[in-house]
PDB file of C-alpha atoms in Angstrom:
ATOM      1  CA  UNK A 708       0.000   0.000   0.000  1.00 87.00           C
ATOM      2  CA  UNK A 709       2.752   2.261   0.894  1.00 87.00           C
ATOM      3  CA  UNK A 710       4.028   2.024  -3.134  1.00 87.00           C
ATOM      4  CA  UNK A 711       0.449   3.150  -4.247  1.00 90.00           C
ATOM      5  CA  UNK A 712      -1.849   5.257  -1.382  1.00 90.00           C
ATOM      6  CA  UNK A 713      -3.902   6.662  -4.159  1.00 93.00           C
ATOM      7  CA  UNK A 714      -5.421   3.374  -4.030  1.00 96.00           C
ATOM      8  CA  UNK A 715      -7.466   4.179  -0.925  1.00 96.00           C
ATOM      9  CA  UNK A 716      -8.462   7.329  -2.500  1.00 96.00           C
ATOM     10  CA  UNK A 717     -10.092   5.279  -5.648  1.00 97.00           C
ATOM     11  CA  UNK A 718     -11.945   2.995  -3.403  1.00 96.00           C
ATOM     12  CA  UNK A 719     -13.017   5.104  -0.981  1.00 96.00           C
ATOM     13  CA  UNK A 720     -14.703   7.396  -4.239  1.00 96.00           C
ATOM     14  CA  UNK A 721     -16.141   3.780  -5.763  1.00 95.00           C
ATOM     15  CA  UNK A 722     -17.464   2.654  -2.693  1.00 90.00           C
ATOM     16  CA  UNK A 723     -17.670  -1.334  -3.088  1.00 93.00           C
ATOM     17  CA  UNK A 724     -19.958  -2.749  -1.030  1.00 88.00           C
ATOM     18  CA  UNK A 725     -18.230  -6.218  -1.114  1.00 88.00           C
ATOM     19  CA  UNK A 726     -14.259  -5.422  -0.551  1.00 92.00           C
ATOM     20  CA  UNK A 727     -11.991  -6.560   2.528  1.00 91.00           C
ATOM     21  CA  UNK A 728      -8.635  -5.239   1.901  1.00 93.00           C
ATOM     22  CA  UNK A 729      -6.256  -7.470   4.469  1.00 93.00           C
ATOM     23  CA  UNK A 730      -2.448  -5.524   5.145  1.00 94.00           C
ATOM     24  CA  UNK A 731       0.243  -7.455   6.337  1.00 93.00           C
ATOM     25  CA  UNK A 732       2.639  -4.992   7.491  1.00 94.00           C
ATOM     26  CA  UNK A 733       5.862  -6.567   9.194  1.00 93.00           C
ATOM     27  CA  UNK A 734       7.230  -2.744   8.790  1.00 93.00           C
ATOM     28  CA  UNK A 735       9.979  -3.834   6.140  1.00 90.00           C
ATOM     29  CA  UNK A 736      10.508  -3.855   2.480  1.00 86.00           C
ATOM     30  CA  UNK A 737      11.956  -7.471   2.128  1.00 78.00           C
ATOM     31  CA  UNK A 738      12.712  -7.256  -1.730  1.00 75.00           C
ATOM     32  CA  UNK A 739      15.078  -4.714  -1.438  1.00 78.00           C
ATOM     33  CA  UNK A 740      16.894  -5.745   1.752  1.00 77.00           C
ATOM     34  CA  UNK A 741      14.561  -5.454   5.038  1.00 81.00           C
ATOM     35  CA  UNK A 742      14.804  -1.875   5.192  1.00 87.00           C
ATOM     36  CA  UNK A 743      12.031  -0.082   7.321  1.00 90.00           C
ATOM     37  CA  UNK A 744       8.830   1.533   5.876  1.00 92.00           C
ATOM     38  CA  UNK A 745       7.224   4.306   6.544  1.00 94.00           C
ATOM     39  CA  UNK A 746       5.010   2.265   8.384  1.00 94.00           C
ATOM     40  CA  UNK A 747       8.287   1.666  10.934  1.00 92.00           C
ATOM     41  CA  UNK A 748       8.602   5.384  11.519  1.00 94.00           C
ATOM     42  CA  UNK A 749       5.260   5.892  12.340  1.00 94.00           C
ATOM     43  CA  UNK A 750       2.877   6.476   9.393  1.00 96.00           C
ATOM     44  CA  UNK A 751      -0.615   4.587  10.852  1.00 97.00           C
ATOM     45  CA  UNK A 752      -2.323   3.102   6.920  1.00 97.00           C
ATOM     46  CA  UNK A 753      -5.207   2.723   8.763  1.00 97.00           C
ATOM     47  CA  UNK A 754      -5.748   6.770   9.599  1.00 98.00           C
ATOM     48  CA  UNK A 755      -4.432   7.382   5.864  1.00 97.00           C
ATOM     49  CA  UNK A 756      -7.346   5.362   4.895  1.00 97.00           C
ATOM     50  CA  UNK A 757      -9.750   7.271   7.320  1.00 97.00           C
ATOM     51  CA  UNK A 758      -8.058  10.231   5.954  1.00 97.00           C
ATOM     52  CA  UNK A 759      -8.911   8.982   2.400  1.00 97.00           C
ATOM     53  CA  UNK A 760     -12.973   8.236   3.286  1.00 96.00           C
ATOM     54  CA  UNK A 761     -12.369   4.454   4.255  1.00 96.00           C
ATOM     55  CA  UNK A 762     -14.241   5.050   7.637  1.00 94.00           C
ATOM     56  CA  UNK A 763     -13.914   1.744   8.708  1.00 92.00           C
ATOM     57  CA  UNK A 764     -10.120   0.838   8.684  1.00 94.00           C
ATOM     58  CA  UNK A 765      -8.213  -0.610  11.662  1.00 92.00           C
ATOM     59  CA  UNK A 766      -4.744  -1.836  12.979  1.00 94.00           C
ATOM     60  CA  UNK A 767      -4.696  -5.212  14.603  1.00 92.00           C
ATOM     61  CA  UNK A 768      -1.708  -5.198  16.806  1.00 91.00           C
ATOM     62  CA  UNK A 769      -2.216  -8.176  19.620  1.00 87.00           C
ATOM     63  CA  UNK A 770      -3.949 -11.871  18.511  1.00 85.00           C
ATOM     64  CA  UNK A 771      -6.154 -11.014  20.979  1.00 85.00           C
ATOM     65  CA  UNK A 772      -8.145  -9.417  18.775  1.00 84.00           C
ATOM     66  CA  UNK A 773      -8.027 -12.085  15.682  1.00 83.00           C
ATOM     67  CA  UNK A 774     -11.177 -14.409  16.662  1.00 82.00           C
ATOM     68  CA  UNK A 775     -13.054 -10.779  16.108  1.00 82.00           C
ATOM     69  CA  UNK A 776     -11.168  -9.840  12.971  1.00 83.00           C
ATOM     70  CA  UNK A 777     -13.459 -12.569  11.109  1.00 79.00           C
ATOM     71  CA  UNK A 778     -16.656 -11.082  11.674  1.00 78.00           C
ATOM     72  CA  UNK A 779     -15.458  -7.810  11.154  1.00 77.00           C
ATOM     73  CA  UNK A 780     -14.407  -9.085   7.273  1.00 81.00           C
ATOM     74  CA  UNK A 781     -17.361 -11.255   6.786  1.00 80.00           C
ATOM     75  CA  UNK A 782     -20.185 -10.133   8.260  1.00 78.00           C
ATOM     76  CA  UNK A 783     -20.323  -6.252   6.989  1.00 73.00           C
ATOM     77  CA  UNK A 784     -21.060  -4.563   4.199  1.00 79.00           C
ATOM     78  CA  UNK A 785     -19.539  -1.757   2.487  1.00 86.00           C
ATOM     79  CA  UNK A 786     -15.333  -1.412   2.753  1.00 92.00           C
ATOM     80  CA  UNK A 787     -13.175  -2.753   5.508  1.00 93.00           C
ATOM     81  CA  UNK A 788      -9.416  -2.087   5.667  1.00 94.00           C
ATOM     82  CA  UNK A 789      -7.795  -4.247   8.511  1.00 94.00           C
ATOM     83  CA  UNK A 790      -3.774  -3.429   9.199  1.00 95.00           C
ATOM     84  CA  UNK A 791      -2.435  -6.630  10.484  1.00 93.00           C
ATOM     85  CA  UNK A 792       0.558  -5.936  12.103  1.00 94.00           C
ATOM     86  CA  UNK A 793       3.338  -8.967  11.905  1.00 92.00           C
ATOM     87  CA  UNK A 794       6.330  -9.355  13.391  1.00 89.00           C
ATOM     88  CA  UNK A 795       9.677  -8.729  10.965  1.00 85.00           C
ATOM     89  CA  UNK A 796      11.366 -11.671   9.446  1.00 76.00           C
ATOM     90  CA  UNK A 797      14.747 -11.881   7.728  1.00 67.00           C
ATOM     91  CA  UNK A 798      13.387 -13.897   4.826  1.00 65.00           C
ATOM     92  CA  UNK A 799      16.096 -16.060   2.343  1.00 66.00           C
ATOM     93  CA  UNK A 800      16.263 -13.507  -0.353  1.00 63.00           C
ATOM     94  CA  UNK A 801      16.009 -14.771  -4.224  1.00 67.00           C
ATOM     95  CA  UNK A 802      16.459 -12.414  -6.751  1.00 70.00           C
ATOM     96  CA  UNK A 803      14.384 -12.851  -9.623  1.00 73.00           C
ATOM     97  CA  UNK A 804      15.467 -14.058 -12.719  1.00 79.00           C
ATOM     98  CA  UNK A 805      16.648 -11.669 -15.756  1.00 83.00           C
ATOM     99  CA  UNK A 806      17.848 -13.920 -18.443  1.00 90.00           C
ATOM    100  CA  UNK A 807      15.269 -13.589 -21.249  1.00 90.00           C
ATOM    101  CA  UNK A 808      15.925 -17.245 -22.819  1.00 92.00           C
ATOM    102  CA  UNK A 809      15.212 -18.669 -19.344  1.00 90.00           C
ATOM    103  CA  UNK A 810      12.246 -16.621 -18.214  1.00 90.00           C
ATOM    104  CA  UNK A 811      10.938 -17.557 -22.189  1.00 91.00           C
ATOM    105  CA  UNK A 812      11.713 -21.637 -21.149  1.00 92.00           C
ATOM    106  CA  UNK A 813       9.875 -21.352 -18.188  1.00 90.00           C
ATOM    107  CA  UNK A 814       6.783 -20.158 -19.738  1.00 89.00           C
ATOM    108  CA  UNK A 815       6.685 -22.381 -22.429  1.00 91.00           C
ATOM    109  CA  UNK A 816       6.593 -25.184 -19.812  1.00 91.00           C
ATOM    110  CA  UNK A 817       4.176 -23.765 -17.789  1.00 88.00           C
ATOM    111  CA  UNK A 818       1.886 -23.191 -20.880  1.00 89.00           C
ATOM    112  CA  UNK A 819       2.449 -26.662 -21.595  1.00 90.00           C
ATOM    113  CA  UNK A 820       1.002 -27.807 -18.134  1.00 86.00           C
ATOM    114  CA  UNK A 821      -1.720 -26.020 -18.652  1.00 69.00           C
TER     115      UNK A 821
END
């Protein structure tokens, strides 16, 4: 979310009646190295989303609060935004592959499995 916030503006002025939008934030951008977000230094995506006319938006900090956190994405209408704070991982990095021939292989084979 923190690449594209205009996104909450666009949904908050199409109103869907039908959309849970679920953010994992562990507070780090792990393609590029772990560094910390915005997120990490304080910016709060649910109040951005308030902010943007997604009234009901919320940050889940404790698994206290999961058994509720169902409910709250199934049995509403309208919008929901739910910040789901996780804790920060240093992930094995892979870095994706460049080499035209093999990215052209491996989709040939996977449109063959299809």
């Amino acid at each position: 979310m923190l690449m594209d916030l205009g996104a909450f503006s666009t949904i908050a002025q199409h109103r869907p009646a039908n959309l849970s939008i679920v953010i994992l934030d562990n507070e780090q951008y792990a393609e590029t190295g772990m560094q910390q977000t915005a997120t990490g230094f304080g910016t709060d995506l649910a109040e951005v989303a308030r902010a943007c006319g997604l009234k009901d938006a919320v940050t889940v900090i404790s698994d206290d609060a999961l058994p509720s956190l169902r409910s709250k994405l199934t049995a509403r209408a309208g919008t929901v935004v739910v910040v789901l704070k996780i804790l920060p991982g240093d992930q094995p990095r892979t870095v994706p592959e460049r080499d035209g021939a093999v990215i052209a292989e491996r989709f040939i084979q996977a449109l063959q499995r299809a």
